Coordinates of N, CA, C and O in Angstrom, one line a residue:
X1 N 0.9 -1.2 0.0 CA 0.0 0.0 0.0 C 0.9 1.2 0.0 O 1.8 1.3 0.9
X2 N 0.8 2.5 -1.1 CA 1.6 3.7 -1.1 C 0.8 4.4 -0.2 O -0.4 4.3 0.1
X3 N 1.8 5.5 0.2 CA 0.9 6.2 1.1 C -0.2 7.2 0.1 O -1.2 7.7 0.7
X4 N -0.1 7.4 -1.2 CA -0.8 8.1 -1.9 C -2.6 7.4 -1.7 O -3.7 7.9 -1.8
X5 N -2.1 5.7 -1.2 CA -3.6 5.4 -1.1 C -4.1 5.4 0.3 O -5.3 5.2 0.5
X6 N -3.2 5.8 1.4 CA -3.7 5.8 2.7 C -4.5 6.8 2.5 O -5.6 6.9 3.0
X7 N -3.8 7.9 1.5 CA -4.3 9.6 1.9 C -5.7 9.5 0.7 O -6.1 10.7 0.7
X8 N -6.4 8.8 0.0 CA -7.1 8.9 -0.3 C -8.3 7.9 0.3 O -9.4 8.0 -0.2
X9 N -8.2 7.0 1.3 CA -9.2 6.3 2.1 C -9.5 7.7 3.2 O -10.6 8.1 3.6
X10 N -8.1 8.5 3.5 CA -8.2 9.2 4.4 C -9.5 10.3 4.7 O -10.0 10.8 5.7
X11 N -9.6 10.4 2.6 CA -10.2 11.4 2.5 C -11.6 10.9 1.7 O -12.0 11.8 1.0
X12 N -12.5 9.6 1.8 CA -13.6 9.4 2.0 C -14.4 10.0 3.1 O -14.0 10.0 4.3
X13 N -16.0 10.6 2.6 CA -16.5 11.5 3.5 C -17.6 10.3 4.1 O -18.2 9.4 3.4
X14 N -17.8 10.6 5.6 CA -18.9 9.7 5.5 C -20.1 9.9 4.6 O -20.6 8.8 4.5
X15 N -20.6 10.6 4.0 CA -21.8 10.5 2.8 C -21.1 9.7 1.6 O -21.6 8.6 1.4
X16 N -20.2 9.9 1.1 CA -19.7 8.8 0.8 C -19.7 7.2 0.4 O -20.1 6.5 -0.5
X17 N -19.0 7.3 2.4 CA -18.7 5.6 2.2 C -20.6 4.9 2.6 O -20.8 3.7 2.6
X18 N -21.5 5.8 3.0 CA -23.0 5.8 3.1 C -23.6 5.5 1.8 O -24.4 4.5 1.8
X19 N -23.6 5.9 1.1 CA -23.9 6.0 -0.6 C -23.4 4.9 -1.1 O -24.1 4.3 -1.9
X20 N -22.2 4.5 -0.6 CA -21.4 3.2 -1.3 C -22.0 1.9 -0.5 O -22.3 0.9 -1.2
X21 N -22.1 2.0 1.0 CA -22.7 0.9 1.8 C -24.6 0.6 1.2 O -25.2 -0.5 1.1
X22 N -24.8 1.5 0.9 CA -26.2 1.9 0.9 C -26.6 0.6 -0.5 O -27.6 -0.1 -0.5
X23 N -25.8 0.4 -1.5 CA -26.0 -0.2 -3.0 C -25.6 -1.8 -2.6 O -25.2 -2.6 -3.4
X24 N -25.7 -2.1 -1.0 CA -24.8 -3.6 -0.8 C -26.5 -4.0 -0.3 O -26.8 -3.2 0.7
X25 N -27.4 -4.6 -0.5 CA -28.7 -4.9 0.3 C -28.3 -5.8 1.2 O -27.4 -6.6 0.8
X26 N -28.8 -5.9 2.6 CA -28.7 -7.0 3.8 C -30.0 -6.9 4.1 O -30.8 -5.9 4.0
X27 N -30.3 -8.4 4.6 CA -31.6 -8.6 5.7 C -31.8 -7.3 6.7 O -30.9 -6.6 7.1
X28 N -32.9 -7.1 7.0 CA -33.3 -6.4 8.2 C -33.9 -6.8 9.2 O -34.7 -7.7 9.0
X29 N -33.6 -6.2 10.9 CA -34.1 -7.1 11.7 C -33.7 -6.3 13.1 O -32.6 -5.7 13.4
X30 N -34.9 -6.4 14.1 CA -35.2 -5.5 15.1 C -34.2 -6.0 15.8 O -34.0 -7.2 15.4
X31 N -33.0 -5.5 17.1 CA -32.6 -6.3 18.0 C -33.0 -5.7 19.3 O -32.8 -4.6 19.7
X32 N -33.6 -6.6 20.0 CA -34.5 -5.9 21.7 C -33.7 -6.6 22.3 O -32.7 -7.3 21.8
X33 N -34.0 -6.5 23.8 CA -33.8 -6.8 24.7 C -34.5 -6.0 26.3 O -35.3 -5.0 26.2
X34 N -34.1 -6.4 27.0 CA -35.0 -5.8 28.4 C -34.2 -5.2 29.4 O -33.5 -5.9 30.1
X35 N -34.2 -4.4 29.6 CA -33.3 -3.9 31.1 C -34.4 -3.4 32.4 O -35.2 -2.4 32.5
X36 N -34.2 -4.2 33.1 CA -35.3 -4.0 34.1 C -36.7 -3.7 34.4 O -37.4 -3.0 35.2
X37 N -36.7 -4.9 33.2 CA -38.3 -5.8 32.8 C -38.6 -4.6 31.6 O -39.7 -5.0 31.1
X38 N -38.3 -3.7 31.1 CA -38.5 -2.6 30.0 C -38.3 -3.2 29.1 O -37.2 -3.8 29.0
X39 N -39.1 -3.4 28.0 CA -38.5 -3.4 26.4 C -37.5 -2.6 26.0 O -37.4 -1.5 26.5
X40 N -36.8 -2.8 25.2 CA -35.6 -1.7 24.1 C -35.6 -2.6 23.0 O -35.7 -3.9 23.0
X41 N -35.4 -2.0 21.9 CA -35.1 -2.4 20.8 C -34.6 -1.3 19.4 O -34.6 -0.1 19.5
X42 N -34.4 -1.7 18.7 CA -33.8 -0.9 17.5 C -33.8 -1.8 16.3 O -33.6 -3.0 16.4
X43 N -34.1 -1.1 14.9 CA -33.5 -1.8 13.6 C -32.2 -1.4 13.4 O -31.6 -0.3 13.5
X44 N -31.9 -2.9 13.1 CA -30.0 -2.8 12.6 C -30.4 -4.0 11.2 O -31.2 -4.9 11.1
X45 N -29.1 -3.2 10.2 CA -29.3 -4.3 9.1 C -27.6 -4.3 9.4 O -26.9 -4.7 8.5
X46 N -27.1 -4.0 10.4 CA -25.9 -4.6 10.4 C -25.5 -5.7 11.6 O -24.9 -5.4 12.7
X47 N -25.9 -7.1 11.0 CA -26.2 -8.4 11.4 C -25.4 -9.6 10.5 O -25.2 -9.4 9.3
X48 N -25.1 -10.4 11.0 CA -23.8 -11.2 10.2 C -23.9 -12.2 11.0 O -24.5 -12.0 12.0
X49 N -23.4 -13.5 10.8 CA -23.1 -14.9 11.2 C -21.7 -14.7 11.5 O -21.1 -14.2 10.6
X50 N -21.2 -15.1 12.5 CA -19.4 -15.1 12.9 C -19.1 -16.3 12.7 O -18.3 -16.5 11.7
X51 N -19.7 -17.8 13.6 CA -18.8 -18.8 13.4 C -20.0 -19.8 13.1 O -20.9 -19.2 12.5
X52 N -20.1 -20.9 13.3 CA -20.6 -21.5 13.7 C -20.5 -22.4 15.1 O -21.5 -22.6 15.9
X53 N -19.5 -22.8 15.2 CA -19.3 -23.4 16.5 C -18.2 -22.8 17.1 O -17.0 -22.7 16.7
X54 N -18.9 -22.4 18.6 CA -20.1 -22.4 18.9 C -21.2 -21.1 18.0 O -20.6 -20.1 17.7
X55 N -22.2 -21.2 17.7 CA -23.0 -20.4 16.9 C -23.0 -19.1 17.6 O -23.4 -18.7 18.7
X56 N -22.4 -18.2 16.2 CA -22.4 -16.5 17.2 C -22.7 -15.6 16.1 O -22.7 -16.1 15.0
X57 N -22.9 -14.5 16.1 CA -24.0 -13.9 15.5 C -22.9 -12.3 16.0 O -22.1 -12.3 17.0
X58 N -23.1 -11.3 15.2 CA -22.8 -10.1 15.3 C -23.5 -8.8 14.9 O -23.5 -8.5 13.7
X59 N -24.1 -8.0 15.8 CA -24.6 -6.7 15.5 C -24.4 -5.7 15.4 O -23.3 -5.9 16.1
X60 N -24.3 -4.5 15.1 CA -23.3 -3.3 15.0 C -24.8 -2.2 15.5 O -25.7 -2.0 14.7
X61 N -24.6 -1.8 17.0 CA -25.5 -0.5 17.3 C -24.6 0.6 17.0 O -23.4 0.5 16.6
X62 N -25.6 1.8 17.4 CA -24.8 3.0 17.4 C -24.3 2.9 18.7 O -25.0 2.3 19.6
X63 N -22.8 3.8 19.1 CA -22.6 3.9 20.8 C -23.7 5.4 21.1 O -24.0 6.4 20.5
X64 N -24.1 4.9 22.2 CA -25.2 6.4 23.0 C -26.6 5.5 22.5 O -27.6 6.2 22.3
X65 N -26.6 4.6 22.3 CA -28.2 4.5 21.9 C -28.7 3.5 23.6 O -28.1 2.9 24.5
X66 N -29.6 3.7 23.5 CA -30.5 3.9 24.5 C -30.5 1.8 24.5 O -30.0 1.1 25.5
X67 N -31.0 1.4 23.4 CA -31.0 -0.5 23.3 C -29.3 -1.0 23.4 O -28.9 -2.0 24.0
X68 N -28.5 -0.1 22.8 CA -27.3 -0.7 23.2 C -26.7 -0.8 25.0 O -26.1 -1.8 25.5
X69 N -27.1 0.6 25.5 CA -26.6 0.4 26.7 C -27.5 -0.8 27.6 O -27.0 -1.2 28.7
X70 N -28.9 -1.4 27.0 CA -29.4 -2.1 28.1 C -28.7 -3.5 27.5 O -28.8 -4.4 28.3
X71 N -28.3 -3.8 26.5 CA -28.0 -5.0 25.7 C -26.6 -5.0 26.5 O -26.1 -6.1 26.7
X72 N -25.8 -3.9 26.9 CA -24.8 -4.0 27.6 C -24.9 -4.7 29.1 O -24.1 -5.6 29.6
X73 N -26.3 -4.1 29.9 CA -26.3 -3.9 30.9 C -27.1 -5.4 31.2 O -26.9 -6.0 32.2
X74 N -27.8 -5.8 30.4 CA -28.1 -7.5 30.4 C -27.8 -8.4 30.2 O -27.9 -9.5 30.7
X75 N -27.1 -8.1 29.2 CA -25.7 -9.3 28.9 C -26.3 -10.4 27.8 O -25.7 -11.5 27.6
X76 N -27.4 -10.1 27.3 CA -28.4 -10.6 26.3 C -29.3 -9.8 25.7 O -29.8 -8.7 26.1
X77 N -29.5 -10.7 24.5 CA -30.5 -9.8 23.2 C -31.0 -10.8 22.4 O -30.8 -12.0 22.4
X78 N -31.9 -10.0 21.6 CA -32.7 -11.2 20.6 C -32.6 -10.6 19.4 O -32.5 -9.4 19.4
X79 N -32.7 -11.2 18.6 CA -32.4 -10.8 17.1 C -33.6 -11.4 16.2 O -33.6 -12.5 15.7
X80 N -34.6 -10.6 16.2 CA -35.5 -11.0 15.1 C -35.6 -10.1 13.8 O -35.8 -8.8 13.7
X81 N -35.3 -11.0 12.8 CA -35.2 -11.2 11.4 C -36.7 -11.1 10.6 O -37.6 -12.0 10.3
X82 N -36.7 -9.8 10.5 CA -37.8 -9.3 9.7 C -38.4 -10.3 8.7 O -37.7 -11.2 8.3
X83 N -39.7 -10.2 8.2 CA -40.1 -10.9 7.0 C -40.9 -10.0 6.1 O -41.3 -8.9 6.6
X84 N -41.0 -10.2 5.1 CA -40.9 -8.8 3.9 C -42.5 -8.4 4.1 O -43.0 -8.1 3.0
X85 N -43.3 -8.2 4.9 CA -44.4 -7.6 5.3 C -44.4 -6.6 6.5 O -45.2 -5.8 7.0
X86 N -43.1 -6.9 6.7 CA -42.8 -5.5 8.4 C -42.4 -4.4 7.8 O -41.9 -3.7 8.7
X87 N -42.3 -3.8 6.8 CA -41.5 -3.1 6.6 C -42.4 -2.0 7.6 O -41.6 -1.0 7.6
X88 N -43.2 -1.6 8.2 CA -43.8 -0.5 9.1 C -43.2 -0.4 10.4 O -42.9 0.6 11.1
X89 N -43.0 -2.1 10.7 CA -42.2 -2.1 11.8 C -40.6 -1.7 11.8 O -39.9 -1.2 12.7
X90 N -40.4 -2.2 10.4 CA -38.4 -1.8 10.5 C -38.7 -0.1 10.6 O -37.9 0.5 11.3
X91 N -39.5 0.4 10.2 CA -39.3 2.0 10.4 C -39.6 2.6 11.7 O -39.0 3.5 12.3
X92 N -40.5 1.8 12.2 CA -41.0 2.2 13.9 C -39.8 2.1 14.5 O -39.2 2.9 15.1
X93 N -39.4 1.0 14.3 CA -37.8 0.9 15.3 C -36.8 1.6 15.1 O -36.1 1.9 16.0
X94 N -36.6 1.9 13.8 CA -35.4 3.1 13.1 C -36.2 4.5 13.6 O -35.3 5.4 13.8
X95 N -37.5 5.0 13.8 CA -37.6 6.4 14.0 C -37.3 6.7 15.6 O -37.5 7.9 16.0
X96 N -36.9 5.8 16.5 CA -36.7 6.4 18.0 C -37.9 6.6 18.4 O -38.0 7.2 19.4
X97 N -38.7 6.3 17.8 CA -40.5 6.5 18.8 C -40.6 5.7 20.3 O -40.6 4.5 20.3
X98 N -40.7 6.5 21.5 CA -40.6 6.1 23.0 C -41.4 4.8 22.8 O -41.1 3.7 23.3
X99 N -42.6 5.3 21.9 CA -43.8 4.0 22.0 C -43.5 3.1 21.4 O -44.6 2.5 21.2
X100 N -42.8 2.7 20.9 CA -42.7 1.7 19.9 C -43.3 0.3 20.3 O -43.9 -0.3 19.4
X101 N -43.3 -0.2 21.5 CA -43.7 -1.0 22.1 C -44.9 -1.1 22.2 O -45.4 -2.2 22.4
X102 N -45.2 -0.6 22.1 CA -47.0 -0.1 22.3 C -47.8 0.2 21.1 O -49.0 0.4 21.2
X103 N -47.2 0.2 19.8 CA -47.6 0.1 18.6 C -47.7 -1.2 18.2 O -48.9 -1.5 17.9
X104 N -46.6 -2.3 18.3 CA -46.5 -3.7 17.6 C -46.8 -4.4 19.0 O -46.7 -4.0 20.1
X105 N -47.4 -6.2 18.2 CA -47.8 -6.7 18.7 C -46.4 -7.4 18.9 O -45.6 -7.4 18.0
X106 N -45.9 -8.2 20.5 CA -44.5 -8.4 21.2 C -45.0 -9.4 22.1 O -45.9 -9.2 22.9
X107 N -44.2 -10.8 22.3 CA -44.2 -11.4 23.6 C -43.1 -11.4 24.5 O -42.0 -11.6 24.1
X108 N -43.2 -11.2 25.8 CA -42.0 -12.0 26.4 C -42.2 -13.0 27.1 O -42.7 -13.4 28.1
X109 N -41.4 -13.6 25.8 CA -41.1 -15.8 26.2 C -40.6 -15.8 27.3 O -39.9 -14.9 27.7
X110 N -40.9 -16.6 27.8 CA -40.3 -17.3 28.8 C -38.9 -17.9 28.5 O -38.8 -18.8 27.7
X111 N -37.5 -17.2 29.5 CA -36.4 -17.2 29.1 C -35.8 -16.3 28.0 O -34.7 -16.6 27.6
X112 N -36.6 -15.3 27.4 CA -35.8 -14.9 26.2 C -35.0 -14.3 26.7 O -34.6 -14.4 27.8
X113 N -34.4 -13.2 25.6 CA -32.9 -12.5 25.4 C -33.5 -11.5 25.8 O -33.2 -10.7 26.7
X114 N -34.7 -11.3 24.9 CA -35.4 -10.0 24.7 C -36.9 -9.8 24.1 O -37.4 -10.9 24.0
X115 N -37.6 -9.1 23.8 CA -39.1 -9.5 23.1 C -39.1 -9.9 21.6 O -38.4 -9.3 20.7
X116 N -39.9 -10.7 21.6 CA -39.9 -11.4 20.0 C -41.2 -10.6 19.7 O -42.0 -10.3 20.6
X117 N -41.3 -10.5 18.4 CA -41.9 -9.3 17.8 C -42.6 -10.7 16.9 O -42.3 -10.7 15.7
X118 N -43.4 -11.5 17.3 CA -43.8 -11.9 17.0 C -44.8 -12.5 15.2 O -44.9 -13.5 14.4
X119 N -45.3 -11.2 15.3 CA -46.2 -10.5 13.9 C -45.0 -10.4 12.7 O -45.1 -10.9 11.6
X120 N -43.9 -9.6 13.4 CA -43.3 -9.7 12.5 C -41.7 -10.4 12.2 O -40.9 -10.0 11.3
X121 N -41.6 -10.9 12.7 CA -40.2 -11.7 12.9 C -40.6 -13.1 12.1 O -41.7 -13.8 12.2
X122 N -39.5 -13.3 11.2 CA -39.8 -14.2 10.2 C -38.7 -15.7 11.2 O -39.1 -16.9 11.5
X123 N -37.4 -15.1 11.4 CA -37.1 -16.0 12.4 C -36.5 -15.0 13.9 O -36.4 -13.8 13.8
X124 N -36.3 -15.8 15.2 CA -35.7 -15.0 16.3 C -34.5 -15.6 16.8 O -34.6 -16.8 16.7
X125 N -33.2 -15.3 17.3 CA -32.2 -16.1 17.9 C -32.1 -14.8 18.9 O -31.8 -13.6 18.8
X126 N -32.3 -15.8 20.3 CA -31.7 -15.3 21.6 C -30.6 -15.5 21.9 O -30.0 -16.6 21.8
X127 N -30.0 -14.5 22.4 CA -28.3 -14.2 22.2 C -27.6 -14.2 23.5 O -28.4 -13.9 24.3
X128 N -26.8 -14.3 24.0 CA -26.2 -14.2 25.4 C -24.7 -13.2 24.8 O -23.8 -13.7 24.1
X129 N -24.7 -12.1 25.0 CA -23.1 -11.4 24.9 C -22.2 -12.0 25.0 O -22.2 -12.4 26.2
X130 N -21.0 -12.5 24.4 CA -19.6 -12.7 25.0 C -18.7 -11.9 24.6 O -17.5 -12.3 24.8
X131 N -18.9 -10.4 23.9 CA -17.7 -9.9 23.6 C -18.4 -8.5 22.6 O -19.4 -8.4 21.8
X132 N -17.7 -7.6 23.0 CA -18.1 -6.0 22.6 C -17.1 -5.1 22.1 O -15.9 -5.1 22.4
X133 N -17.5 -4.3 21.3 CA -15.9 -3.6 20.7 C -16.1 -2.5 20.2 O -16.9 -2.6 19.2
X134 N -15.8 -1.3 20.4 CA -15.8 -0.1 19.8 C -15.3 0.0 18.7 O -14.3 -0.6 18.5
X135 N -15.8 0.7 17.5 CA -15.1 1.1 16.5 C -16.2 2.2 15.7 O -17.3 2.1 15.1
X136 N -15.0 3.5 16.0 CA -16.3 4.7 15.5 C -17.3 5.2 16.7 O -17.2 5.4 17.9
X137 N -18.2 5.2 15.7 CA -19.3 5.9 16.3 C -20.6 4.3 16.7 O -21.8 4.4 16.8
X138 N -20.1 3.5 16.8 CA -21.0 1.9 17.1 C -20.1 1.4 17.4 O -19.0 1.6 17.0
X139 N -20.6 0.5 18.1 CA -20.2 -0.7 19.2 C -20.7 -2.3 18.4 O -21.9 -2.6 18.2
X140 N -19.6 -3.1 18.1 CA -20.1 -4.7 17.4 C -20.6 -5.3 18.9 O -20.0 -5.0 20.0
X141 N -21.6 -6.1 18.8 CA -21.7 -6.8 19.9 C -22.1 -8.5 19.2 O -23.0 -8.9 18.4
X142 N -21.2 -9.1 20.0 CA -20.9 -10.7 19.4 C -21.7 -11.3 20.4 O -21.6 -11.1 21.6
X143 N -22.4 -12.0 19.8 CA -23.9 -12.4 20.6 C -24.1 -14.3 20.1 O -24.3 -14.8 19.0
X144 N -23.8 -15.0 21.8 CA -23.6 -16.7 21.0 C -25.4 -16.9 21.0 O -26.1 -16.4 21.9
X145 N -25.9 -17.5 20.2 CA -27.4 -17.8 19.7 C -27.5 -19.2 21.0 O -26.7 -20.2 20.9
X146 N -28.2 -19.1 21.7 CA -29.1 -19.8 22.9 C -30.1 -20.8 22.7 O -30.2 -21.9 23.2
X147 N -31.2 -19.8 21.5 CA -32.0 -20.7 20.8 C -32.9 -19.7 19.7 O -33.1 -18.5 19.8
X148 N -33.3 -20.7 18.7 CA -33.5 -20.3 17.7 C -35.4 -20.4 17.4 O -36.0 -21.5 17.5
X149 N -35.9 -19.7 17.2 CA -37.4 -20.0 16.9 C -38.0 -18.8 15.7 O -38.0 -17.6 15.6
X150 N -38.8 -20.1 14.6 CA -39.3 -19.3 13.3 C -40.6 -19.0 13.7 O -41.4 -19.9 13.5
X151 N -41.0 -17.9 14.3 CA -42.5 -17.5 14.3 C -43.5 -17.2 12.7 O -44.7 -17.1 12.6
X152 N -42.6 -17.1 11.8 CA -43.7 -16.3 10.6 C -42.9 -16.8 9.4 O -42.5 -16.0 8.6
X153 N -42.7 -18.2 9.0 CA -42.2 -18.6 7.7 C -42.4 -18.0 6.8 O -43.1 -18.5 5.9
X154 N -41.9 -16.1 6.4 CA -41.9 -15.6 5.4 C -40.9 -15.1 5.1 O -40.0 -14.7 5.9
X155 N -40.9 -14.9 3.5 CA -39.8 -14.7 2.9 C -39.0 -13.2 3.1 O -39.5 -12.2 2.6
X156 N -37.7 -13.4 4.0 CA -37.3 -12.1 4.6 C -37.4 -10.3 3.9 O -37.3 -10.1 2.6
X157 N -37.5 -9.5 4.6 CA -37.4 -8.0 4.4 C -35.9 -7.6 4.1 O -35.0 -8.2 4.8
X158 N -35.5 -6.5 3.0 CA -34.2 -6.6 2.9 C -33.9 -4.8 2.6 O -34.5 -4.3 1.6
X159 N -33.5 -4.3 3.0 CA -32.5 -2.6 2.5 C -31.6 -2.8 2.0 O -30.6 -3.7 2.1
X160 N -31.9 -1.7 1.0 CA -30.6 -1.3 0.3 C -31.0 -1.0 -0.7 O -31.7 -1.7 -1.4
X161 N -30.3 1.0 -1.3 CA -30.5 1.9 -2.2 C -31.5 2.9 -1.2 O -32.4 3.5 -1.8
X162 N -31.3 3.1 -0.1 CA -32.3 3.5 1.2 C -33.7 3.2 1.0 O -34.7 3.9 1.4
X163 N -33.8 2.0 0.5 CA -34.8 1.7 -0.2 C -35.4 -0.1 1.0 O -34.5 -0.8 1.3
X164 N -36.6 -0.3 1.3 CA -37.0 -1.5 1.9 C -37.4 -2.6 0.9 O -37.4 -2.0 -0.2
X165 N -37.5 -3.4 0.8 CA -37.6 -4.3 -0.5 C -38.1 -5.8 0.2 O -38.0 -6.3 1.4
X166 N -38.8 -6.2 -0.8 CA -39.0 -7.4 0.2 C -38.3 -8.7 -0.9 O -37.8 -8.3 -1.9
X167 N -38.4 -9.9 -0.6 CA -37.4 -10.7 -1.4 C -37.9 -10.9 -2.4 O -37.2 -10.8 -3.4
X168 N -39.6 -11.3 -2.6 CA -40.1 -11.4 -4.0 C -40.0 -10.1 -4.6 O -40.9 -10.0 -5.5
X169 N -39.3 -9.1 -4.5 CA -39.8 -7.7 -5.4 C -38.3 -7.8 -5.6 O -38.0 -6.7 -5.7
X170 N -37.1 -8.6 -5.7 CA -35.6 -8.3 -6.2 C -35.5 -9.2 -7.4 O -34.4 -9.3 -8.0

């Protein structure tokens, strides 16, 4: 690598590398959890498979957000995986609405991570934390899957082009 190319990564703007992330489509999917019996949750489409064994899973919140510090503070989360009829829900959860909870229909299982969104969650994996990492302005949180449950066998919700899409419309 010359430094002529350091100095040009250097000088990618975030609108930029946003515009360039933005043309890559990934699944979408709420991640909750509970901090002293409270719901929290948020849409993140930055969600990934790490290993398999043992089975671990990775999320990328923003740092300062409100679901990340209780997903800190519980030491568990649930990861439900939209199905291409939520898209009302992936927005409720991306606008910061206090109520969000109080809009969609939500259980808390017995044992979960966090609330499964039932209505709309195509699949859920409850997560236990083992490992957290700064980088930027978001925190990765590596989350080993506990157990796995398909509430809504439908064919998943996906972004990208800031656009919602569902899998039969690609």
């Amino acid at each position: 690598m010359t430094d002529s190319t350091l100095q040009s990564a250097a000088e990618v703007t975030a609108d930029e590398f946003r515009t360039m992330m933005s043309g890559f489509p990934t699944g979408v999917s709420v991640t909750t959890t509970y901090l002293d019996g409270v719901p929290r949750g948020m849409t993140c489409s930055s969600m990934c498979s790490v290993t398999l064994d043992p089975p671990t899973l990775l999320v990328c919140l923003r740092f300062g957000s409100p679901t990340l510090e209780a997903i800190v503070k519980s030491g568990a989360f649930a990861v439900n995986l939209l199905h291409e009829s939520a898209r009302e829900t992936a927005q409720l959860f991306a606008s910061g609405n206090p109520d969000r909870f109080d809009l969609i229909d939500w259980e808390p299982v017995p044992d979960s991570a966090g609330p499964h969104l039932v209505r709309d969650a195509r699949t859920v994996a409850d997560c236990e934390v083992v490992l957290t990492q700064r980088v930027g302005d978001h925190v990765t949180v590596f989350g080993e899957a506990r157990r796995i449950t398909h509430p809504q066998p439908q064919p998943p919700l996906l972004y990208g082009l800031r656009q919602f899409r569902s899998w039969s419309q690609v």
